[in-house]
Amino acid sequence: MRVTKPIDATVDMTESAKQTAVALIGETNTKNVMDLFFSNNLREVENGIRQLNEFSSKSYLLSAILLHSIVYSKTLYEQSGLDWPEYAKQSRERLGLDPRDVSQYLSAARFFIKYHEVLARKGFNPNGSILKLARAELAVELCGSVDEVIEHIISDSWWDFKAWYQSFKPSKALPQPTEYKRDDIGFKGNKFTIGGIEAVKISDEINDGDRLRLQGYMKTIFEAIARGYEPAIIPVYDKKEAASLERLRDKNRAKK
């Protein structure tokens, strides 16, 4: 895979990226919007709603660039009297963004500023692309190629893009469950142990009725494990329904 060398985000590049973003997003005509409130033409109103939705879906890019290039890079946030971590924590009140959104916006802006010329040349549409841009840096790190990432940003839906870049993550095999012997499992009162190690303890501060009921549930689970079974939790109305399910289970086993 060919790795494209990252570009330093110079002042000129940032200004160019701003102009490109504005051109890609376009404008919504306020006069036309006001006219829609008095329209009796369904198709005209539908087109207006669609255009407004598209503008809303694309305008995140302007917010992301403003946040990155002005508030963050020029340290304008210092006017709040806060350092950056504290400012980001207050982003919901100050910006209407969750702290996680702030991180995504910064990442999306960094990638767009570095590669906006290539993105625009290849036909990038910012409509609904916030998550793809926000994960672009991670995708480059995983696959090693800016060119491939840009191609997938252009052509893929968000879900296809996510599936593609996650395919480069090393798979982690799940650990195999331990086969316990009967002697490994212990329970006495409100304490339940595995191999002599306390695994579960029902607090003494719970009222007697609830504590005894929870102890009964845990005893049933640990008895099943000790006998080599896989315990399953099935919500039922009462003990009568639970007994009915047990009889059905035993009946099905007898047929095998």
Coordinates of N, CA and C in Angstrom, one line a residue:
M1 N 0.8 -1.2 0.0 CA 0.0 0.0 0.0 C 0.9 1.2 0.0
R2 N 0.5 2.2 -0.8 CA 1.3 3.5 -0.9 C 0.8 4.4 0.2
V3 N 1.8 4.9 1.0 CA 1.5 5.8 2.1 C 1.7 7.3 1.6
T4 N 0.7 8.1 1.7 CA 0.8 9.5 1.3 C 1.3 10.3 2.5
K5 N 2.4 11.1 2.3 CA 2.9 11.8 3.4 C 2.0 12.9 3.9
P6 N 1.7 13.0 5.2 CA 0.8 14.0 5.7 C 1.3 15.4 5.4
I7 N 0.4 16.4 5.2 CA 0.8 17.7 4.9 C 0.6 18.6 6.1
D8 N 1.6 19.5 6.4 CA 1.4 20.4 7.6 C 0.4 21.4 7.3
A9 N -0.5 21.6 8.3 CA -1.6 22.6 8.1 C -1.1 24.0 8.3
T10 N -0.6 24.6 7.2 CA -0.1 26.0 7.3 C -1.3 26.9 7.3
V11 N -1.0 28.2 7.6 CA -2.1 29.2 7.6 C -2.8 29.3 6.2
D12 N -2.0 29.3 5.2 CA -2.5 29.4 3.8 C -3.4 28.2 3.5
M13 N -3.0 27.0 4.0 CA -3.8 25.8 3.8 C -5.1 25.9 4.5
T14 N -5.1 26.4 5.7 CA -6.3 26.5 6.5 C -7.3 27.5 5.9
E15 N -6.7 28.6 5.4 CA -7.6 29.6 4.7 C -8.2 29.0 3.4
S16 N -7.4 28.2 2.7 CA -7.9 27.5 1.5 C -9.0 26.5 1.9
A17 N -8.8 25.8 3.0 CA -9.8 24.8 3.4 C -11.1 25.5 3.8
K18 N -11.0 26.7 4.4 CA -12.2 27.4 4.8 C -13.0 27.7 3.5
Q19 N -12.3 28.3 2.5 CA -13.0 28.6 1.3 C -13.6 27.4 0.6
T20 N -12.9 26.3 0.6 CA -13.4 25.1 0.0 C -14.6 24.6 0.7
A21 N -14.6 24.6 2.0 CA -15.7 24.2 2.8 C -17.0 25.0 2.5
V22 N -16.8 26.3 2.5 CA -17.9 27.2 2.2 C -18.5 26.9 0.8
A23 N -17.6 26.7 -0.2 CA -18.1 26.3 -1.5 C -18.8 25.0 -1.6
L24 N -18.3 24.0 -0.9 CA -18.9 22.7 -0.9 C -20.3 22.7 -0.2
I25 N -20.4 23.5 0.8 CA -21.7 23.6 1.6 C -22.7 24.4 0.9
G26 N -22.3 25.5 0.3 CA -23.3 26.4 -0.4 C -24.0 27.2 0.6
E27 N -25.1 27.8 0.2 CA -25.9 28.7 1.1 C -27.4 28.3 1.0
T28 N -28.1 28.6 2.0 CA -29.5 28.5 2.0 C -30.1 29.9 1.9
N29 N -31.1 30.1 1.1 CA -31.7 31.4 0.8 C -32.8 31.7 1.9
T30 N -32.5 32.6 2.8 CA -33.5 32.9 3.9 C -34.8 33.4 3.3
K31 N -34.7 34.2 2.2 CA -36.0 34.7 1.6 C -36.8 33.5 1.1
N32 N -36.2 32.6 0.5 CA -37.0 31.4 0.0 C -37.6 30.6 1.1
V33 N -36.8 30.5 2.2 CA -37.3 29.8 3.4 C -38.6 30.5 3.9
M34 N -38.6 31.8 4.0 CA -39.7 32.5 4.5 C -40.9 32.3 3.6
D35 N -40.6 32.3 2.3 CA -41.7 32.1 1.3 C -42.4 30.7 1.5
L36 N -41.6 29.7 1.9 CA -42.2 28.4 2.1 C -43.3 28.4 3.1
F37 N -43.2 29.2 4.1 CA -44.3 29.2 5.2 C -45.6 29.6 4.6
F38 N -45.6 30.3 3.4 CA -46.9 30.7 2.8 C -47.2 29.9 1.5
S39 N -46.5 28.9 1.3 CA -46.7 28.1 0.1 C -47.8 27.1 0.2
N40 N -48.5 26.9 -0.8 CA -49.6 25.8 -0.9 C -49.2 24.7 -1.9
N41 N -47.9 24.7 -2.3 CA -47.4 23.8 -3.3 C -46.6 22.7 -2.6
L42 N -47.1 21.5 -2.5 CA -46.4 20.4 -1.8 C -45.0 20.2 -2.3
R43 N -44.8 20.1 -3.6 CA -43.5 19.8 -4.1 C -42.5 20.9 -3.7
E44 N -43.0 22.1 -3.8 CA -42.1 23.2 -3.4 C -41.7 23.2 -2.0
V45 N -42.6 22.8 -1.1 CA -42.3 22.7 0.3 C -41.4 21.5 0.6
E46 N -41.7 20.4 -0.1 CA -40.8 19.2 0.1 C -39.4 19.5 -0.3
N47 N -39.2 20.2 -1.5 CA -37.9 20.5 -1.9 C -37.2 21.4 -0.9
G48 N -37.9 22.4 -0.4 CA -37.3 23.3 0.6 C -36.9 22.6 1.9
I49 N -37.7 21.6 2.4 CA -37.3 20.9 3.5 C -36.1 20.0 3.3
R50 N -36.0 19.4 2.1 CA -34.9 18.6 1.7 C -33.6 19.4 1.7
Q51 N -33.7 20.6 1.1 CA -32.5 21.5 1.0 C -32.1 22.0 2.4
L52 N -33.0 22.3 3.3 CA -32.7 22.7 4.6 C -32.0 21.5 5.4
N53 N -32.5 20.3 5.2 CA -31.9 19.2 5.9 C -30.5 18.9 5.4
E54 N -30.3 19.1 4.1 CA -29.0 18.8 3.5 C -28.0 19.9 4.0
F55 N -28.5 21.1 4.1 CA -27.6 22.2 4.6 C -27.3 22.0 6.0
S56 N -28.2 21.5 6.8 CA -27.9 21.2 8.2 C -26.9 20.1 8.4
S57 N -27.1 19.1 7.5 CA -26.2 17.9 7.6 C -24.8 18.2 7.1
K58 N -24.6 19.3 6.3 CA -23.3 19.7 5.8 C -22.6 20.7 6.6
S59 N -23.4 21.5 7.4 CA -22.8 22.7 8.0 C -21.9 22.3 9.2
Y60 N -21.9 21.0 9.6 CA -21.0 20.6 10.7 C -19.6 20.9 10.3
L61 N -19.3 20.9 9.0 CA -17.9 21.1 8.5 C -17.4 22.5 8.8
L62 N -18.3 23.5 8.7 CA -17.9 24.8 9.0 C -17.7 24.9 10.5
S63 N -18.6 24.3 11.3 CA -18.4 24.4 12.8 C -17.1 23.7 13.2
A64 N -16.8 22.6 12.5 CA -15.5 21.9 12.9 C -14.3 22.7 12.6
I65 N -14.3 23.4 11.4 CA -13.1 24.2 11.1 C -13.0 25.4 12.0
L66 N -14.2 26.0 12.3 CA -14.2 27.1 13.3 C -13.6 26.7 14.6
L67 N -14.0 25.6 15.1 CA -13.6 25.1 16.4 C -12.1 24.8 16.4
H68 N -11.6 24.2 15.3 CA -10.2 23.8 15.2 C -9.3 25.0 15.0
S69 N -9.6 25.8 14.0 CA -8.7 26.8 13.5 C -8.8 28.1 14.3
I70 N -9.9 28.4 15.0 CA -10.1 29.6 15.7 C -10.1 29.4 17.3
V71 N -11.0 28.6 17.7 CA -11.2 28.4 19.2 C -10.0 27.6 19.7
Y72 N -9.6 26.5 19.0 CA -8.5 25.7 19.6 C -7.1 26.2 19.2
S73 N -6.9 26.3 17.9 CA -5.5 26.6 17.4 C -5.1 28.0 17.8
K74 N -6.0 28.9 17.8 CA -5.6 30.3 18.2 C -5.9 30.5 19.7
T75 N -6.2 29.5 20.4 CA -6.4 29.5 21.8 C -7.4 30.5 22.3
L76 N -8.4 30.7 21.5 CA -9.4 31.7 21.8 C -10.2 31.2 23.1
Y77 N -10.1 29.9 23.3 CA -10.8 29.4 24.5 C -10.3 30.0 25.8
E78 N -9.1 30.6 25.8 CA -8.5 31.2 27.0 C -9.3 32.4 27.5
Q79 N -10.0 33.0 26.6 CA -10.9 34.1 27.0 C -11.9 33.7 28.0
S80 N -12.2 32.4 28.1 CA -13.2 31.9 29.0 C -12.6 31.8 30.4
G81 N -11.2 31.9 30.5 CA -10.6 31.7 31.8 C -10.3 30.2 32.1
L82 N -10.5 29.3 31.1 CA -10.4 27.9 31.3 C -9.2 27.4 30.5
D83 N -8.6 26.3 30.9 CA -7.6 25.6 30.0 C -8.5 24.7 29.0
W84 N -7.8 24.2 28.1 CA -8.5 23.4 27.0 C -9.3 22.2 27.6
P85 N -8.7 21.4 28.4 CA -9.5 20.3 29.0 C -10.8 20.7 29.7
E86 N -10.7 21.8 30.5 CA -11.9 22.2 31.2 C -12.9 22.9 30.2
Y87 N -12.4 23.6 29.2 CA -13.3 24.2 28.2 C -14.0 23.1 27.5
A88 N -13.3 22.0 27.1 CA -14.0 20.9 26.4 C -15.0 20.3 27.2
K89 N -14.8 20.2 28.6 CA -15.8 19.6 29.4 C -17.1 20.4 29.5
Q90 N -16.9 21.7 29.3 CA -18.1 22.6 29.3 C -18.7 22.8 27.9
S91 N -18.3 22.0 26.9 CA -18.7 22.2 25.5 C -20.2 22.1 25.3
R92 N -20.8 21.3 26.2 CA -22.3 21.2 26.0 C -23.0 22.5 26.3
E93 N -22.5 23.2 27.3 CA -23.1 24.5 27.6 C -22.7 25.6 26.7
R94 N -21.4 25.6 26.3 CA -20.8 26.7 25.6 C -21.0 26.6 24.1
L95 N -21.0 25.3 23.6 CA -21.1 25.1 22.1 C -22.3 24.3 21.7
G96 N -23.0 23.7 22.6 CA -24.1 22.8 22.2 C -23.5 21.4 21.7
L97 N -22.3 21.1 22.1 CA -21.6 19.9 21.7 C -21.2 19.0 22.9
D98 N -21.4 17.7 22.8 CA -20.9 16.9 23.8 C -19.3 16.9 23.7
P99 N -18.6 16.6 24.9 CA -17.2 16.6 24.8 C -16.7 15.6 23.7
R100 N -17.4 14.5 23.6 CA -16.9 13.5 22.5 C -17.1 14.1 21.1
D101 N -18.1 14.9 20.9 CA -18.3 15.6 19.7 C -17.1 16.5 19.4
V102 N -16.6 17.2 20.4 CA -15.5 18.1 20.2 C -14.3 17.4 19.7
S103 N -14.0 16.2 20.2 CA -12.9 15.5 19.7 C -13.1 15.0 18.3
Q104 N -14.3 14.6 18.0 CA -14.6 14.3 16.6 C -14.5 15.4 15.6
Y105 N -15.0 16.6 16.0 CA -14.9 17.8 15.2 C -13.5 18.2 14.9
L106 N -12.6 18.1 16.0 CA -11.2 18.5 15.8 C -10.5 17.5 14.8
S107 N -10.8 16.2 14.9 CA -10.2 15.2 14.0 C -10.7 15.4 12.6
A108 N -12.0 15.7 12.5 CA -12.6 15.9 11.1 C -12.0 17.1 10.5
A109 N -11.8 18.2 11.3 CA -11.3 19.4 10.7 C -9.8 19.2 10.3
R110 N -9.0 18.6 11.2 CA -7.6 18.3 10.8 C -7.5 17.6 9.5
F111 N -8.3 16.6 9.3 CA -8.1 15.8 8.1 C -8.6 16.6 6.9
F112 N -9.7 17.3 7.0 CA -10.2 18.1 5.9 C -9.2 19.2 5.5
I113 N -8.6 19.9 6.5 CA -7.7 21.0 6.2 C -6.5 20.4 5.5
K114 N -6.0 19.3 5.9 CA -4.8 18.7 5.2 C -5.1 18.2 3.8
Y115 N -6.3 17.7 3.6 CA -6.5 17.0 2.3 C -7.8 17.5 1.6
H116 N -8.1 18.8 1.9 CA -9.4 19.3 1.3 C -9.3 19.4 -0.3
E117 N -8.1 19.7 -0.8 CA -8.0 19.9 -2.2 C -8.2 18.5 -2.9
V118 N -7.7 17.5 -2.4 CA -7.9 16.1 -3.0 C -9.4 15.7 -2.8
L119 N -9.9 16.0 -1.6 CA -11.3 15.6 -1.4 C -12.2 16.3 -2.3
A120 N -12.0 17.6 -2.5 CA -12.9 18.4 -3.4 C -12.7 18.0 -4.8
R121 N -11.5 17.7 -5.2 CA -11.2 17.3 -6.6 C -11.9 15.9 -6.9
K122 N -12.0 15.1 -5.9 CA -12.6 13.8 -6.1 C -14.1 13.7 -5.9
G123 N -14.7 14.9 -5.6 CA -16.1 15.0 -5.5 C -16.7 14.7 -4.1
F124 N -15.9 15.1 -3.1 CA -16.4 14.9 -1.7 C -17.7 15.7 -1.5
N125 N -18.6 15.0 -0.9 CA -19.9 15.6 -0.5 C -20.0 15.6 1.1
P126 N -20.0 16.8 1.7 CA -20.0 16.8 3.1 C -21.3 16.4 3.8
N127 N -22.3 16.2 3.0 CA -23.6 15.9 3.5 C -23.5 14.5 4.2
G128 N -23.8 14.5 5.5 CA -23.8 13.2 6.2 C -22.4 12.5 6.4
S129 N -21.3 13.3 6.2 CA -20.0 12.7 6.2 C -19.2 13.0 7.5
I130 N -19.8 13.6 8.5 CA -19.1 13.9 9.7 C -18.4 12.7 10.4
L131 N -19.0 11.6 10.5 CA -18.4 10.4 11.1 C -17.3 9.9 10.3
K132 N -17.4 9.9 9.0 CA -16.3 9.4 8.1 C -15.1 10.3 8.3
L133 N -15.3 11.6 8.3 CA -14.1 12.5 8.4 C -13.5 12.4 9.9
A134 N -14.4 12.2 10.8 CA -14.0 12.1 12.2 C -13.1 10.8 12.4
R135 N -13.4 9.8 11.6 CA -12.6 8.5 11.8 C -11.5 8.4 10.8
A136 N -11.3 9.4 9.9 CA -10.4 9.3 8.8 C -8.9 9.2 9.3
E137 N -8.5 9.9 10.4 CA -7.2 9.8 10.9 C -6.9 8.4 11.4
L138 N -7.9 7.8 12.1 CA -7.8 6.5 12.6 C -7.7 5.5 11.5
A139 N -8.5 5.7 10.4 CA -8.5 4.8 9.3 C -7.1 4.8 8.6
V140 N -6.5 6.0 8.5 CA -5.1 6.1 7.9 C -4.1 5.3 8.8
E141 N -4.3 5.5 10.1 CA -3.4 4.8 11.0 C -3.5 3.3 10.8
L142 N -4.7 2.8 10.6 CA -4.9 1.3 10.5 C -4.5 0.8 9.1
C143 N -4.9 1.5 8.1 CA -4.6 0.9 6.7 C -3.3 1.4 6.1
G144 N -2.8 2.6 6.6 CA -1.5 3.1 6.1 C -1.5 3.9 4.8
S145 N -2.7 4.2 4.3 CA -2.8 4.9 3.0 C -3.9 6.0 3.1
V146 N -3.4 7.2 3.0 CA -4.4 8.3 2.9 C -5.2 8.2 1.6
D147 N -4.6 7.8 0.5 CA -5.3 7.7 -0.8 C -6.5 6.7 -0.7
E148 N -6.2 5.6 0.0 CA -7.3 4.6 0.1 C -8.4 5.1 1.0
V149 N -8.1 5.8 2.1 CA -9.1 6.4 3.0 C -9.9 7.4 2.2
I150 N -9.3 8.2 1.5 CA -10.1 9.2 0.7 C -11.0 8.6 -0.3
E151 N -10.5 7.6 -1.0 CA -11.4 6.9 -1.9 C -12.6 6.3 -1.2
H152 N -12.4 5.7 0.0 CA -13.6 5.1 0.7 C -14.5 6.2 1.3
I153 N -13.9 7.3 1.7 CA -14.8 8.4 2.2 C -15.7 8.9 1.0
I154 N -15.1 9.0 -0.2 CA -15.9 9.4 -1.3 C -17.0 8.5 -1.7
S155 N -16.7 7.2 -1.7 CA -17.6 6.2 -2.3 C -18.5 5.4 -1.3
D156 N -18.1 5.4 0.0 CA -18.8 4.5 0.9 C -19.8 5.3 1.7
S157 N -20.8 4.6 2.2 CA -21.7 5.1 3.2 C -20.9 5.0 4.5
W158 N -21.4 5.6 5.6 CA -20.7 5.6 6.9 C -20.5 4.2 7.3
W159 N -21.6 3.3 7.2 CA -21.5 2.0 7.7 C -20.5 1.1 6.9
D160 N -20.5 1.3 5.6 CA -19.5 0.6 4.8 C -18.1 1.1 5.1
F161 N -17.9 2.4 5.3 CA -16.6 2.9 5.6 C -16.1 2.4 7.0
K162 N -17.0 2.3 7.9 CA -16.7 1.8 9.3 C -16.2 0.3 9.2
A163 N -17.0 -0.5 8.4 CA -16.7 -1.9 8.2 C -15.4 -2.1 7.6
W164 N -15.1 -1.2 6.6 CA -13.8 -1.3 5.8 C -12.6 -1.0 6.7
Y165 N -12.6 0.1 7.5 CA -11.4 0.5 8.2 C -11.3 -0.5 9.5
Q166 N -12.4 -0.9 10.0 CA -12.3 -1.9 11.1 C -11.8 -3.2 10.7
S167 N -11.8 -3.5 9.4 CA -11.3 -4.8 8.9 C -9.8 -4.9 9.1
F168 N -9.1 -3.8 9.3 CA -7.7 -3.7 9.5 C -7.3 -3.9 11.0
K169 N -8.3 -3.9 11.9 CA -7.9 -4.1 13.3 C -7.6 -5.5 13.5
P170 N -6.5 -5.8 14.3 CA -6.2 -7.2 14.6 C -7.3 -7.9 15.4
S171 N -7.7 -9.0 15.0 CA -8.8 -9.8 15.6 C -8.3 -10.3 17.0
K172 N -9.1 -10.2 18.0 CA -8.8 -10.7 19.3 C -9.6 -11.9 19.6
A173 N -8.9 -13.0 19.7 CA -9.7 -14.3 20.0 C -10.2 -14.2 21.4
L174 N -11.4 -14.6 21.6 CA -12.0 -14.6 22.9 C -11.4 -15.8 23.7
P175 N -11.1 -15.5 25.0 CA -10.6 -16.6 25.8 C -11.6 -17.7 26.0
Q176 N -11.1 -18.9 26.0 CA -12.0 -20.1 26.2 C -12.5 -20.1 27.6
P177 N -13.7 -20.4 27.9 CA -14.2 -20.5 29.3 C -13.5 -21.7 30.0
T178 N -13.3 -21.5 31.3 CA -12.6 -22.5 32.1 C -13.6 -23.6 32.5
E179 N -13.2 -24.8 32.3 CA -14.0 -25.9 32.8 C -13.8 -26.2 34.2
Y180 N -14.8 -25.9 35.1 CA -14.6 -26.0 36.5 C -15.0 -27.4 37.0
K181 N -14.3 -27.9 37.9 CA -14.7 -29.2 38.6 C -15.6 -28.8 39.7
R182 N -16.4 -29.8 40.2 CA -17.4 -29.6 41.2 C -16.7 -29.0 42.5
D183 N -15.5 -29.5 42.8 CA -14.8 -29.0 44.0 C -14.3 -27.6 43.9
D184 N -14.3 -27.0 42.7 CA -13.9 -25.6 42.5 C -14.9 -24.7 42.9
I185 N -16.2 -25.1 42.9 CA -17.3 -24.2 43.2 C -17.7 -24.3 44.7
G186 N -17.9 -23.2 45.3 CA -18.3 -23.2 46.7 C -19.3 -22.1 47.0
F187 N -20.2 -22.4 47.9 CA -21.2 -21.4 48.3 C -21.6 -21.7 49.7
K188 N -21.6 -20.6 50.5 CA -22.0 -20.8 51.9 C -22.6 -19.4 52.4
G189 N -23.8 -19.4 52.7 CA -24.5 -18.2 53.1 C -24.5 -17.2 52.0
N190 N -23.9 -16.1 52.2 CA -24.0 -15.0 51.1 C -22.7 -14.9 50.3
K191 N -21.8 -15.9 50.5 CA -20.5 -15.9 49.8 C -20.4 -17.1 48.8
F192 N -20.0 -16.8 47.6 CA -19.8 -17.7 46.5 C -18.4 -17.7 46.0
T193 N -17.8 -18.8 45.9 CA -16.4 -18.9 45.5 C -16.1 -19.8 44.3
I194 N -15.0 -19.5 43.6 CA -14.5 -20.4 42.5 C -13.1 -20.6 42.8
G195 N -12.7 -21.9 43.0 CA -11.3 -22.2 43.2 C -10.8 -21.6 44.5
G196 N -11.7 -21.4 45.5 CA -11.3 -20.8 46.8 C -11.3 -19.3 46.8
I197 N -11.5 -18.7 45.6 CA -11.5 -17.2 45.5 C -12.9 -16.7 45.5
E198 N -13.2 -15.7 46.4 CA -14.5 -15.1 46.4 C -14.9 -14.5 45.1
A199 N -16.0 -15.0 44.5 CA -16.4 -14.5 43.2 C -17.6 -13.5 43.4
V200 N -18.5 -13.8 44.3 CA -19.7 -13.0 44.5 C -20.0 -13.0 46.0
K201 N -20.4 -11.8 46.4 CA -20.9 -11.7 47.8 C -22.1 -10.9 47.9
I202 N -23.2 -11.4 48.5 CA -24.4 -10.6 48.7 C -24.3 -9.8 49.9
S203 N -24.4 -8.5 49.8 CA -24.2 -7.6 50.9 C -25.2 -7.8 52.0
D204 N -24.7 -7.8 53.3 CA -25.5 -7.9 54.4 C -26.5 -6.7 54.6
E205 N -26.2 -5.6 53.9 CA -27.0 -4.5 54.1 C -28.3 -4.5 53.4
I206 N -28.5 -5.5 52.4 CA -29.7 -5.7 51.7 C -30.7 -6.4 52.7
N207 N -32.0 -6.0 52.6 CA -33.0 -6.5 53.5 C -33.1 -8.0 53.4
D208 N -33.5 -8.7 54.5 CA -33.5 -10.1 54.6 C -34.2 -10.8 53.4
G209 N -35.3 -10.3 53.0 CA -36.1 -11.0 52.0 C -35.4 -11.0 50.6
D210 N -34.8 -9.8 50.3 CA -34.1 -9.7 49.0 C -32.8 -10.5 49.0
R211 N -32.1 -10.4 50.2 CA -30.9 -11.1 50.3 C -31.1 -12.6 50.1
L212 N -32.1 -13.2 50.8 CA -32.3 -14.6 50.7 C -32.7 -15.0 49.2
R213 N -33.5 -14.2 48.6 CA -33.9 -14.5 47.2 C -32.7 -14.4 46.3
L214 N -31.8 -13.4 46.4 CA -30.6 -13.3 45.6 C -29.7 -14.5 45.9
Q215 N -29.6 -14.9 47.2 CA -28.7 -16.1 47.5 C -29.3 -17.3 46.8
G216 N -30.6 -17.5 46.7 CA -31.2 -18.6 46.1 C -30.9 -18.6 44.6
Y217 N -30.9 -17.4 43.9 CA -30.6 -17.3 42.5 C -29.2 -17.7 42.3
M218 N -28.2 -17.1 43.1 CA -26.8 -17.4 42.9 C -26.5 -18.9 43.2
K219 N -27.2 -19.5 44.2 CA -26.9 -20.9 44.4 C -27.3 -21.7 43.3
T220 N -28.4 -21.4 42.6 CA -28.9 -22.2 41.5 C -27.9 -22.1 40.3
I221 N -27.3 -20.9 40.1 CA -26.3 -20.6 39.1 C -25.1 -21.4 39.4
F222 N -24.6 -21.3 40.6 CA -23.3 -22.0 40.9 C -23.5 -23.5 41.0
E223 N -24.6 -24.0 41.3 CA -24.9 -25.4 41.3 C -24.8 -25.9 39.9
A224 N -25.4 -25.1 38.9 CA -25.4 -25.5 37.5 C -24.0 -25.6 37.0
I225 N -23.2 -24.6 37.3 CA -21.8 -24.6 36.9 C -21.0 -25.8 37.5
A226 N -21.2 -26.1 38.7 CA -20.6 -27.2 39.4 C -20.9 -28.5 38.7
R227 N -22.1 -28.6 38.2 CA -22.5 -29.9 37.5 C -22.2 -29.9 36.0
G228 N -21.4 -28.9 35.6 CA -21.0 -28.8 34.2 C -22.0 -28.2 33.2
Y229 N -23.0 -27.6 33.7 CA -24.0 -27.0 32.9 C -23.7 -25.6 32.6
E230 N -24.4 -25.0 31.6 CA -24.3 -23.6 31.3 C -25.6 -23.0 31.8
P231 N -25.5 -22.2 32.8 CA -26.7 -21.6 33.4 C -27.3 -20.5 32.4
A232 N -28.6 -20.5 32.4 CA -29.3 -19.6 31.5 C -30.4 -18.8 32.4
I233 N -30.5 -17.6 32.2 CA -31.5 -16.8 32.9 C -32.7 -16.5 32.0
I234 N -33.8 -17.0 32.4 CA -35.0 -16.8 31.6 C -36.1 -16.1 32.5
P235 N -36.5 -14.9 32.2 CA -37.5 -14.2 33.0 C -38.8 -15.0 33.0
V236 N -39.4 -15.3 34.1 CA -40.7 -15.9 34.2 C -41.5 -15.2 35.3
Y237 N -42.8 -15.5 35.3 CA -43.7 -14.8 36.2 C -43.6 -15.2 37.6
D238 N -43.4 -16.6 37.8 CA -43.4 -17.1 39.2 C -42.7 -18.5 39.1
K239 N -42.6 -19.1 40.3 CA -42.0 -20.4 40.4 C -42.8 -21.5 39.7
K240 N -44.1 -21.3 39.5 CA -44.9 -22.3 38.8 C -44.5 -22.3 37.3
E241 N -44.3 -21.1 36.7 CA -43.9 -21.1 35.3 C -42.5 -21.6 35.2
A242 N -41.6 -21.3 36.2 CA -40.2 -21.8 36.1 C -40.2 -23.3 36.2
A243 N -41.1 -23.9 37.0 CA -41.1 -25.4 37.1 C -41.6 -26.0 35.8
S244 N -42.6 -25.3 35.2 CA -43.1 -25.7 33.9 C -42.0 -25.8 32.8
L245 N -41.2 -24.8 32.8 CA -40.1 -24.7 31.9 C -39.1 -25.8 32.1
E246 N -38.8 -26.1 33.4 CA -37.9 -27.2 33.7 C -38.5 -28.6 33.3
R247 N -39.8 -28.8 33.4 CA -40.4 -30.0 33.0 C -40.3 -30.1 31.5
L248 N -40.5 -29.0 30.8 CA -40.4 -29.0 29.3 C -39.0 -29.3 28.9
R249 N -38.0 -28.8 29.6 CA -36.6 -29.0 29.3 C -36.3 -30.5 29.4
D250 N -36.7 -31.1 30.6 CA -36.5 -32.5 30.8 C -37.1 -33.4 29.8
K251 N -38.3 -33.0 29.4 CA -39.0 -33.8 28.4 C -38.3 -33.8 27.0
N252 N -37.8 -32.6 26.7 CA -37.0 -32.5 25.4 C -35.7 -33.3 25.5
R253 N -35.1 -33.3 26.6 CA -33.8 -34.1 26.8 C -34.1 -35.6 26.6
A254 N -35.3 -36.0 27.2 CA -35.6 -37.4 27.1 C -35.8 -37.9 25.7
K255 N -36.2 -37.0 24.8 CA -36.5 -37.4 23.4 C -35.2 -37.6 22.6
K256 N -34.1 -37.0 23.2 CA -32.8 -37.1 22.4 C -32.1 -38.4 22.6

